[in-house]
Amino acid sequence: MTLILTGPALGEPLTLAETKAHLRIDVGVEDEIVAGLIAAARAHCEAETGLALMTQSFRLFLDDWPNGQVIHIPKSPVESVDSVTVFGADGNPVELDLAGMTLDGHARPARLLLPRRTPTGRDINGIEIDFTAGFGTAADIPPELKRAVLLHVALMYEFRGAVSPDMQPAAIPQGYRSLIGPWVRRSI
């Protein structure tokens, strides 16, 4: 199972203005740095939780259909399944009809049930599932996740002279794990 981002986040969970207000920055000299830190903090939160905070497009590659009927999608919340493509033995793609599919996009992991499955002819990456995931807009993101991202931006901003933006995150702020804890997917 391989997951790639096919369409970047449609915005960030924090605005530049609200972040600068929290950091008590009155000038625009460091806007580019702050914007980069917001993106880094969002990406880190998404990696830690398995969530897509803002709406984004992904492609999930499967070698074959799972043994059970349910296909697990490792990123959530899933807003929509856009297409399911199966590659035949001849290498040609066949797009499946999604009529009658069942999607539980808010489960962790999200779950997809397809009414029909065409056998794949490839040994590797024989199935591609394109989907859109995210909470939607910044207003739809749970407040504890937005707060965690804001705290993380503030700490990275403190380190801005010692650690370059591309080397962030340099540290995790106190309380961060408690804020994201309910959203972190744990396995046994």
XYZ file of C-alpha atoms in Angstrom:
188
model
C 0.000 0.000 0.000
C 1.421 3.320 -1.106
C -0.180 6.720 -0.581
C 0.811 9.843 -2.500
C -0.442 13.406 -2.458
C -1.852 14.364 -5.869
C -3.337 17.762 -5.019
C -1.909 20.036 -2.308
C -3.862 21.369 0.633
C -6.404 24.002 -0.348
C -5.081 26.476 2.200
C -3.749 26.286 5.720
C -5.519 25.767 9.051
C -4.263 29.122 10.353
C -4.303 32.482 8.657
C -1.185 34.588 8.566
C -3.019 37.334 10.478
C -4.149 35.126 13.376
C -0.715 33.520 13.624
C 1.067 36.872 13.623
C -1.341 38.117 16.301
C -0.508 35.097 18.462
C 3.218 35.674 17.915
C 2.788 39.427 18.516
C 4.344 40.358 15.185
C 3.255 43.757 13.873
C 5.355 44.018 10.715
C 5.320 42.055 7.473
C 9.060 41.449 7.248
C 8.779 37.811 8.373
C 5.515 36.887 6.631
C 7.225 34.367 4.369
C 8.907 32.654 7.322
C 5.665 32.501 9.316
C 3.741 31.128 6.314
C 6.387 28.422 5.883
C 6.177 27.523 9.563
C 2.380 27.210 9.343
C 2.759 24.754 6.443
C 5.457 22.798 8.301
C 3.348 22.591 11.470
C 0.293 21.424 9.478
C 2.336 18.760 7.688
C 3.801 17.547 10.980
C 0.372 17.350 12.622
C -0.968 15.419 9.626
C 1.969 12.985 9.773
C 1.485 12.425 13.499
C -2.282 11.900 13.317
C -2.876 10.402 9.871
C -5.391 13.168 9.212
C -5.720 15.594 6.342
C -6.515 18.904 8.039
C -7.360 20.843 4.893
C -8.946 19.398 1.746
C -6.321 17.541 -0.318
C -6.282 14.916 -3.080
C -4.540 11.568 -2.716
C -3.919 8.385 -4.657
C -3.781 5.050 -2.852
C -1.971 2.232 -4.651
C -2.832 -1.384 -3.793
C -1.130 -4.469 -5.191
C -4.346 -6.489 -4.975
C -7.749 -6.398 -3.335
C -7.738 -7.057 0.432
C -8.906 -10.483 1.652
C -12.022 -9.005 3.247
C -14.611 -6.881 1.476
C -13.555 -3.629 3.159
C -10.763 -1.471 1.747
C -9.017 0.628 4.405
C -7.956 4.125 3.400
C -5.125 5.350 5.653
C -5.898 9.090 5.474
C -9.021 10.626 6.964
C -11.540 12.142 7.026
C -12.314 11.062 3.452
C -14.688 13.482 1.738
C -15.100 11.491 -1.482
C -13.746 8.643 -3.561
C -13.153 10.149 -6.985
C -12.146 7.074 -8.970
C -11.011 3.476 -8.673
C -8.819 2.207 -11.503
C -7.748 -1.393 -11.990
C -4.986 -2.388 -14.406
C -5.511 -5.557 -16.427
C -2.917 -8.115 -17.510
C -2.515 -6.134 -20.749
C -1.586 -3.047 -18.702
C -4.669 -1.112 -19.750
C -6.562 0.789 -17.049
C -10.221 0.044 -16.342
C -12.119 2.624 -14.293
C -14.685 0.962 -12.028
C -18.257 2.163 -11.743
C -18.640 3.650 -8.260
C -22.439 3.383 -8.207
C -23.472 1.479 -5.120
C -20.197 1.978 -3.257
C -20.310 2.523 0.497
C -17.864 4.964 2.099
C -17.362 5.461 5.823
C -15.090 8.468 5.467
C -15.029 9.417 9.141
C -13.825 6.032 10.407
C -10.167 5.770 11.364
C -9.026 4.356 8.997
C -11.697 5.293 6.492
C -13.491 2.314 4.978
C -14.659 1.691 1.432
C -16.881 -1.108 0.200
C -17.219 -1.590 -3.552
C -20.105 -3.588 -5.040
C -17.898 -5.084 -7.784
C -14.202 -5.821 -7.994
C -12.399 -6.375 -11.254
C -9.348 -8.660 -10.874
C -6.026 -6.936 -11.330
C -3.464 -8.182 -13.827
C -0.465 -6.472 -12.235
C 1.573 -7.826 -9.348
C 2.462 -4.351 -8.081
C 0.203 -1.289 -7.932
C -2.611 -2.971 -9.819
C -5.263 -0.795 -8.166
C -5.359 2.992 -7.836
C -7.924 4.739 -5.650
C -8.139 8.512 -6.053
C -9.829 10.267 -3.168
C -10.255 13.631 -1.507
C -9.674 13.961 2.221
C -9.722 16.731 4.799
C -11.980 18.516 7.222
C -12.793 21.068 4.528
C -12.075 24.635 5.540
C -10.062 25.935 8.483
C -13.328 26.613 10.335
C -14.146 22.874 10.179
C -10.912 21.714 11.852
C -11.335 20.684 15.501
C -10.107 23.517 17.752
C -7.605 21.355 19.637
C -5.828 20.515 16.371
C -5.698 24.178 15.342
C -4.343 25.034 18.794
C -1.653 22.349 18.477
C -0.580 23.745 15.103
C -0.490 27.283 16.530
C 1.641 26.201 19.513
C 3.974 24.381 17.172
C 4.359 27.414 14.910
C 5.169 29.554 17.966
C 7.901 27.188 19.126
C 9.403 26.878 15.647
C 9.335 30.676 15.366
C 11.431 30.865 18.543
C 13.994 28.564 16.909
C 13.990 30.432 13.585
C 17.515 31.820 14.030
C 19.032 28.517 15.157
C 17.206 26.101 12.835
C 16.419 26.806 9.185
C 12.750 26.476 8.097
C 13.531 23.418 5.963
C 14.954 21.645 9.038
C 11.823 22.232 11.133
C 10.331 20.952 13.351
C 13.240 21.337 15.756
C 11.140 20.505 18.811
C 7.604 19.784 19.940
C 5.942 22.265 22.327
C 4.711 21.383 25.795
C 1.104 20.197 25.612
C 1.223 19.377 21.891
C 0.881 15.628 22.382
C -2.070 16.135 24.738
C -3.882 18.239 22.148
C -3.394 15.812 19.270
C -3.623 12.677 21.441
C -7.306 11.928 20.842
C -6.700 12.118 17.095
C -3.607 9.896 16.920
C -4.370 6.468 15.541
C -2.915 3.727 17.671
C -2.618 0.067 16.802
C -2.150 -2.969 18.933
